[in-house]
Amino acid sequence: MKTFFYLEGAYLILALFILAITFYVSTRPFMPKGALKKGMVTVGSLLALFIGAHYVITTKRMAEVKTAFYQDRPIICESRMQRKVAQSVILRRSGGWRLEDDNFVSDAYNRPFFIARCIVKE
């Protein structure tokens, strides 16, 4: 559950904001009767579907990256330190990288790389 809130926290806050807007609009006098119920159910269902799909896709990719890392295949991770020159880092287990929780850590880098921001290099 901790991973879900960590990965989807921003989207949950955005979904609450969208639901608040839906509530406000559907309670206006010009809206027909039943608009509140229809609007909240429809928008809430769509948001739950999108957030759930994003979580499933992200955790599946994270599992693929972990498996590839233990097989010593190259992994490409987004580097937020250097936005102008090298925007990604290619890492391997044999290159001195290790996996601590859901972060790739190396003595050569002062910042860890979160596994959700990585993909397997084909």
mmCIF file with all atom_site columns, N, CA and C in Angstrom, residues 80-118:
data_model
loop_
_atom_site.group_PDB
_atom_site.id
_atom_site.type_symbol
_atom_site.label_atom_id
_atom_site.label_alt_id
_atom_site.label_comp_id
_atom_site.label_asym_id
_atom_site.label_entity_id
_atom_site.label_seq_id
_atom_site.pdbx_PDB_ins_code
_atom_site.Cartn_x
_atom_site.Cartn_y
_atom_site.Cartn_z
_atom_site.occupancy
_atom_site.B_iso_or_equiv
_atom_site.pdbx_formal_charge
_atom_site.auth_seq_id
_atom_site.auth_comp_id
_atom_site.auth_asym_id
_atom_site.auth_atom_id
_atom_site.pdbx_PDB_model_num
ATOM 1   N N  . ARG A 1 80  ? 17.970 13.096 -13.152 1.00 0.00 ? 80  ARG A N  1
ATOM 2   C CA . ARG A 1 80  ? 17.429 14.431 -12.922 1.00 0.00 ? 80  ARG A CA 1
ATOM 3   C C  . ARG A 1 80  ? 18.513 15.431 -12.533 1.00 0.00 ? 80  ARG A C  1
ATOM 4   N N  . MET A 1 81  ? 19.735 14.948 -12.384 1.00 0.00 ? 81  MET A N  1
ATOM 5   C CA . MET A 1 81  ? 20.830 15.834 -12.015 1.00 0.00 ? 81  MET A CA 1
ATOM 6   C C  . MET A 1 81  ? 21.301 16.648 -13.218 1.00 0.00 ? 81  MET A C  1
ATOM 7   N N  . GLN A 1 82  ? 21.466 15.990 -14.350 1.00 0.00 ? 82  GLN A N  1
ATOM 8   C CA . GLN A 1 82  ? 22.009 16.645 -15.534 1.00 0.00 ? 82  GLN A CA 1
ATOM 9   C C  . GLN A 1 82  ? 20.943 16.682 -16.611 1.00 0.00 ? 82  GLN A C  1
ATOM 10  N N  . ARG A 1 83  ? 20.289 17.802 -16.750 1.00 0.00 ? 83  ARG A N  1
ATOM 11  C CA . ARG A 1 83  ? 19.213 17.939 -17.718 1.00 0.00 ? 83  ARG A CA 1
ATOM 12  C C  . ARG A 1 83  ? 19.720 18.363 -19.097 1.00 0.00 ? 83  ARG A C  1
ATOM 13  N N  . LYS A 1 84  ? 20.929 18.870 -19.198 1.00 0.00 ? 84  LYS A N  1
ATOM 14  C CA . LYS A 1 84  ? 21.386 19.419 -20.471 1.00 0.00 ? 84  LYS A CA 1
ATOM 15  C C  . LYS A 1 84  ? 22.207 18.428 -21.284 1.00 0.00 ? 84  LYS A C  1
ATOM 16  N N  . VAL A 1 85  ? 23.063 17.684 -20.667 1.00 0.00 ? 85  VAL A N  1
ATOM 17  C CA . VAL A 1 85  ? 23.982 16.822 -21.409 1.00 0.00 ? 85  VAL A CA 1
ATOM 18  C C  . VAL A 1 85  ? 23.484 15.376 -21.409 1.00 0.00 ? 85  VAL A C  1
ATOM 19  N N  . ALA A 1 86  ? 23.664 14.677 -20.340 1.00 0.00 ? 86  ALA A N  1
ATOM 20  C CA . ALA A 1 86  ? 23.280 13.274 -20.254 1.00 0.00 ? 86  ALA A CA 1
ATOM 21  C C  . ALA A 1 86  ? 21.986 13.167 -19.456 1.00 0.00 ? 86  ALA A C  1
ATOM 22  N N  . GLN A 1 87  ? 20.880 12.937 -20.135 1.00 0.00 ? 87  GLN A N  1
ATOM 23  C CA . GLN A 1 87  ? 19.600 12.879 -19.445 1.00 0.00 ? 87  GLN A CA 1
ATOM 24  C C  . GLN A 1 87  ? 19.264 11.484 -18.946 1.00 0.00 ? 87  GLN A C  1
ATOM 25  N N  . SER A 1 88  ? 20.094 10.519 -19.269 1.00 0.00 ? 88  SER A N  1
ATOM 26  C CA . SER A 1 88  ? 19.856 9.173  -18.765 1.00 0.00 ? 88  SER A CA 1
ATOM 27  C C  . SER A 1 88  ? 21.182 8.509  -18.411 1.00 0.00 ? 88  SER A C  1
ATOM 28  N N  . VAL A 1 89  ? 21.075 7.505  -17.559 1.00 0.00 ? 89  VAL A N  1
ATOM 29  C CA . VAL A 1 89  ? 22.241 6.750  -17.109 1.00 0.00 ? 89  VAL A CA 1
ATOM 30  C C  . VAL A 1 89  ? 21.960 5.279  -17.387 1.00 0.00 ? 89  VAL A C  1
ATOM 31  N N  . ILE A 1 90  ? 22.951 4.599  -17.958 1.00 0.00 ? 90  ILE A N  1
ATOM 32  C CA . ILE A 1 90  ? 22.821 3.167  -18.191 1.00 0.00 ? 90  ILE A CA 1
ATOM 33  C C  . ILE A 1 90  ? 23.587 2.451  -17.083 1.00 0.00 ? 90  ILE A C  1
ATOM 34  N N  . LEU A 1 91  ? 22.900 1.569  -16.372 1.00 0.00 ? 91  LEU A N  1
ATOM 35  C CA . LEU A 1 91  ? 23.541 0.891  -15.258 1.00 0.00 ? 91  LEU A CA 1
ATOM 36  C C  . LEU A 1 91  ? 23.388 -0.621 -15.378 1.00 0.00 ? 91  LEU A C  1
ATOM 37  N N  . ARG A 1 92  ? 24.302 -1.305 -14.729 1.00 0.00 ? 92  ARG A N  1
ATOM 38  C CA . ARG A 1 92  ? 24.298 -2.774 -14.664 1.00 0.00 ? 92  ARG A CA 1
ATOM 39  C C  . ARG A 1 92  ? 24.726 -3.196 -13.274 1.00 0.00 ? 92  ARG A C  1
ATOM 40  N N  . ARG A 1 93  ? 24.332 -4.377 -12.910 1.00 0.00 ? 93  ARG A N  1
ATOM 41  C CA . ARG A 1 93  ? 24.721 -4.914 -11.614 1.00 0.00 ? 93  ARG A CA 1
ATOM 42  C C  . ARG A 1 93  ? 26.234 -5.116 -11.557 1.00 0.00 ? 93  ARG A C  1
ATOM 43  N N  . SER A 1 94  ? 26.822 -5.560 -12.668 1.00 0.00 ? 94  SER A N  1
ATOM 44  C CA . SER A 1 94  ? 28.265 -5.791 -12.704 1.00 0.00 ? 94  SER A CA 1
ATOM 45  C C  . SER A 1 94  ? 29.062 -4.487 -12.694 1.00 0.00 ? 94  SER A C  1
ATOM 46  N N  . GLY A 1 95  ? 28.402 -3.370 -12.891 1.00 0.00 ? 95  GLY A N  1
ATOM 47  C CA . GLY A 1 95  ? 29.070 -2.074 -12.884 1.00 0.00 ? 95  GLY A CA 1
ATOM 48  C C  . GLY A 1 95  ? 29.137 -1.433 -11.515 1.00 0.00 ? 95  GLY A C  1
ATOM 49  N N  . GLY A 1 96  ? 28.862 -2.199 -10.471 1.00 0.00 ? 96  GLY A N  1
ATOM 50  C CA . GLY A 1 96  ? 28.954 -1.659 -9.118  1.00 0.00 ? 96  GLY A CA 1
ATOM 51  C C  . GLY A 1 96  ? 27.640 -1.136 -8.571  1.00 0.00 ? 96  GLY A C  1
ATOM 52  N N  . TRP A 1 97  ? 26.559 -1.344 -9.268  1.00 0.00 ? 97  TRP A N  1
ATOM 53  C CA . TRP A 1 97  ? 25.248 -0.891 -8.803  1.00 0.00 ? 97  TRP A CA 1
ATOM 54  C C  . TRP A 1 97  ? 24.633 -1.952 -7.902  1.00 0.00 ? 97  TRP A C  1
ATOM 55  N N  . ARG A 1 98  ? 23.826 -1.502 -6.963  1.00 0.00 ? 98  ARG A N  1
ATOM 56  C CA . ARG A 1 98  ? 23.095 -2.409 -6.102  1.00 0.00 ? 98  ARG A CA 1
ATOM 57  C C  . ARG A 1 98  ? 21.672 -1.870 -5.926  1.00 0.00 ? 98  ARG A C  1
ATOM 58  N N  . LEU A 1 99  ? 20.781 -2.763 -5.579  1.00 0.00 ? 99  LEU A N  1
ATOM 59  C CA . LEU A 1 99  ? 19.377 -2.414 -5.398  1.00 0.00 ? 99  LEU A CA 1
ATOM 60  C C  . LEU A 1 99  ? 19.063 -2.400 -3.913  1.00 0.00 ? 99  LEU A C  1
ATOM 61  N N  . GLU A 1 100 ? 18.718 -1.214 -3.402  1.00 0.00 ? 100 GLU A N  1
ATOM 62  C CA . GLU A 1 100 ? 18.326 -1.048 -1.994  1.00 0.00 ? 100 GLU A CA 1
ATOM 63  C C  . GLU A 1 100 ? 16.878 -0.568 -1.975  1.00 0.00 ? 100 GLU A C  1
ATOM 64  N N  . ASP A 1 101 ? 16.001 -1.402 -1.457  1.00 0.00 ? 101 ASP A N  1
ATOM 65  C CA . ASP A 1 101 ? 14.552 -1.173 -1.515  1.00 0.00 ? 101 ASP A CA 1
ATOM 66  C C  . ASP A 1 101 ? 14.155 -1.046 -2.986  1.00 0.00 ? 101 ASP A C  1
ATOM 67  N N  . ASP A 1 102 ? 13.672 0.099  -3.411  1.00 0.00 ? 102 ASP A N  1
ATOM 68  C CA . ASP A 1 102 ? 13.315 0.309  -4.813  1.00 0.00 ? 102 ASP A CA 1
ATOM 69  C C  . ASP A 1 102 ? 14.210 1.361  -5.451  1.00 0.00 ? 102 ASP A C  1
ATOM 70  N N  . ASN A 1 103 ? 15.444 1.465  -4.985  1.00 0.00 ? 103 ASN A N  1
ATOM 71  C CA . ASN A 1 103 ? 16.384 2.448  -5.508  1.00 0.00 ? 103 ASN A CA 1
ATOM 72  C C  . ASN A 1 103 ? 17.675 1.771  -5.958  1.00 0.00 ? 103 ASN A C  1
ATOM 73  N N  . PHE A 1 104 ? 18.170 2.206  -7.107  1.00 0.00 ? 104 PHE A N  1
ATOM 74  C CA . PHE A 1 104 ? 19.489 1.778  -7.560  1.00 0.00 ? 104 PHE A CA 1
ATOM 75  C C  . PHE A 1 104 ? 20.509 2.725  -6.945  1.00 0.00 ? 104 PHE A C  1
ATOM 76  N N  . VAL A 1 105 ? 21.530 2.169  -6.317  1.00 0.00 ? 105 VAL A N  1
ATOM 77  C CA . VAL A 1 105 ? 22.525 2.958  -5.603  1.00 0.00 ? 105 VAL A CA 1
ATOM 78  C C  . VAL A 1 105 ? 23.911 2.549  -6.090  1.00 0.00 ? 105 VAL A C  1
ATOM 79  N N  . SER A 1 106 ? 24.776 3.549  -6.233  1.00 0.00 ? 106 SER A N  1
ATOM 80  C CA . SER A 1 106 ? 26.169 3.298  -6.596  1.00 0.00 ? 106 SER A CA 1
ATOM 81  C C  . SER A 1 106 ? 27.048 4.278  -5.822  1.00 0.00 ? 106 SER A C  1
ATOM 82  N N  . ASP A 1 107 ? 28.271 3.858  -5.558  1.00 0.00 ? 107 ASP A N  1
ATOM 83  C CA . ASP A 1 107 ? 29.212 4.743  -4.878  1.00 0.00 ? 107 ASP A CA 1
ATOM 84  C C  . ASP A 1 107 ? 29.671 5.871  -5.799  1.00 0.00 ? 107 ASP A C  1
ATOM 85  N N  . ALA A 1 108 ? 29.522 5.697  -7.112  1.00 0.00 ? 108 ALA A N  1
ATOM 86  C CA . ALA A 1 108 ? 29.954 6.704  -8.071  1.00 0.00 ? 108 ALA A CA 1
ATOM 87  C C  . ALA A 1 108 ? 28.951 7.856  -8.204  1.00 0.00 ? 108 ALA A C  1
ATOM 88  N N  . TYR A 1 109 ? 27.716 7.666  -7.751  1.00 0.00 ? 109 TYR A N  1
ATOM 89  C CA . TYR A 1 109 ? 26.681 8.700  -7.831  1.00 0.00 ? 109 TYR A CA 1
ATOM 90  C C  . TYR A 1 109 ? 26.216 9.050  -6.428  1.00 0.00 ? 109 TYR A C  1
ATOM 91  N N  . ASN A 1 110 ? 25.961 10.326 -6.212  1.00 0.00 ? 110 ASN A N  1
ATOM 92  C CA . ASN A 1 110 ? 25.543 10.743 -4.876  1.00 0.00 ? 110 ASN A CA 1
ATOM 93  C C  . ASN A 1 110 ? 24.035 10.674 -4.689  1.00 0.00 ? 110 ASN A C  1
ATOM 94  N N  . ARG A 1 111 ? 23.273 10.415 -5.776  1.00 0.00 ? 111 ARG A N  1
ATOM 95  C CA . ARG A 1 111 ? 21.820 10.313 -5.677  1.00 0.00 ? 111 ARG A CA 1
ATOM 96  C C  . ARG A 1 111 ? 21.365 8.942  -6.149  1.00 0.00 ? 111 ARG A C  1
ATOM 97  N N  . PRO A 1 112 ? 20.378 8.365  -5.499  1.00 0.00 ? 112 PRO A N  1
ATOM 98  C CA . PRO A 1 112 ? 19.849 7.073  -5.963  1.00 0.00 ? 112 PRO A CA 1
ATOM 99  C C  . PRO A 1 112 ? 18.887 7.277  -7.135  1.00 0.00 ? 112 PRO A C  1
ATOM 100 N N  . PHE A 1 113 ? 18.621 6.220  -7.857  1.00 0.00 ? 113 PHE A N  1
ATOM 101 C CA . PHE A 1 113 ? 17.678 6.233  -8.964  1.00 0.00 ? 113 PHE A CA 1
ATOM 102 C C  . PHE A 1 113 ? 16.491 5.357  -8.586  1.00 0.00 ? 113 PHE A C  1
ATOM 103 N N  . PHE A 1 114 ? 15.300 5.935  -8.579  1.00 0.00 ? 114 PHE A N  1
ATOM 104 C CA . PHE A 1 114 ? 14.099 5.190  -8.235  1.00 0.00 ? 114 PHE A CA 1
ATOM 105 C C  . PHE A 1 114 ? 13.749 4.252  -9.382  1.00 0.00 ? 114 PHE A C  1
ATOM 106 N N  . ILE A 1 115 ? 13.436 3.020  -9.055  1.00 0.00 ? 115 ILE A N  1
ATOM 107 C CA . ILE A 1 115 ? 13.249 1.968  -10.045 1.00 0.00 ? 115 ILE A CA 1
ATOM 108 C C  . ILE A 1 115 ? 12.074 2.246  -10.997 1.00 0.00 ? 115 ILE A C  1
ATOM 109 N N  . ALA A 1 116 ? 11.084 3.022  -10.570 1.00 0.00 ? 116 ALA A N  1
ATOM 110 C CA . ALA A 1 116 ? 9.940  3.328  -11.436 1.00 0.00 ? 116 ALA A CA 1
ATOM 111 C C  . ALA A 1 116 ? 10.350 4.263  -12.573 1.00 0.00 ? 116 ALA A C  1
ATOM 112 N N  . ARG A 1 117 ? 11.476 4.922  -12.463 1.00 0.00 ? 117 ARG A N  1
ATOM 113 C CA . ARG A 1 117 ? 11.956 5.837  -13.491 1.00 0.00 ? 117 ARG A CA 1
ATOM 114 C C  . ARG A 1 117 ? 12.953 5.167  -14.429 1.00 0.00 ? 117 ARG A C  1
ATOM 115 N N  . CYS A 1 118 ? 12.959 3.846  -14.454 1.00 0.00 ? 118 CYS A N  1
ATOM 116 C CA . CYS A 1 118 ? 13.933 3.089  -15.255 1.00 0.00 ? 118 CYS A CA 1
ATOM 117 C C  . CYS A 1 118 ? 13.212 2.121  -16.204 1.00 0.00 ? 118 CYS A C  1
#
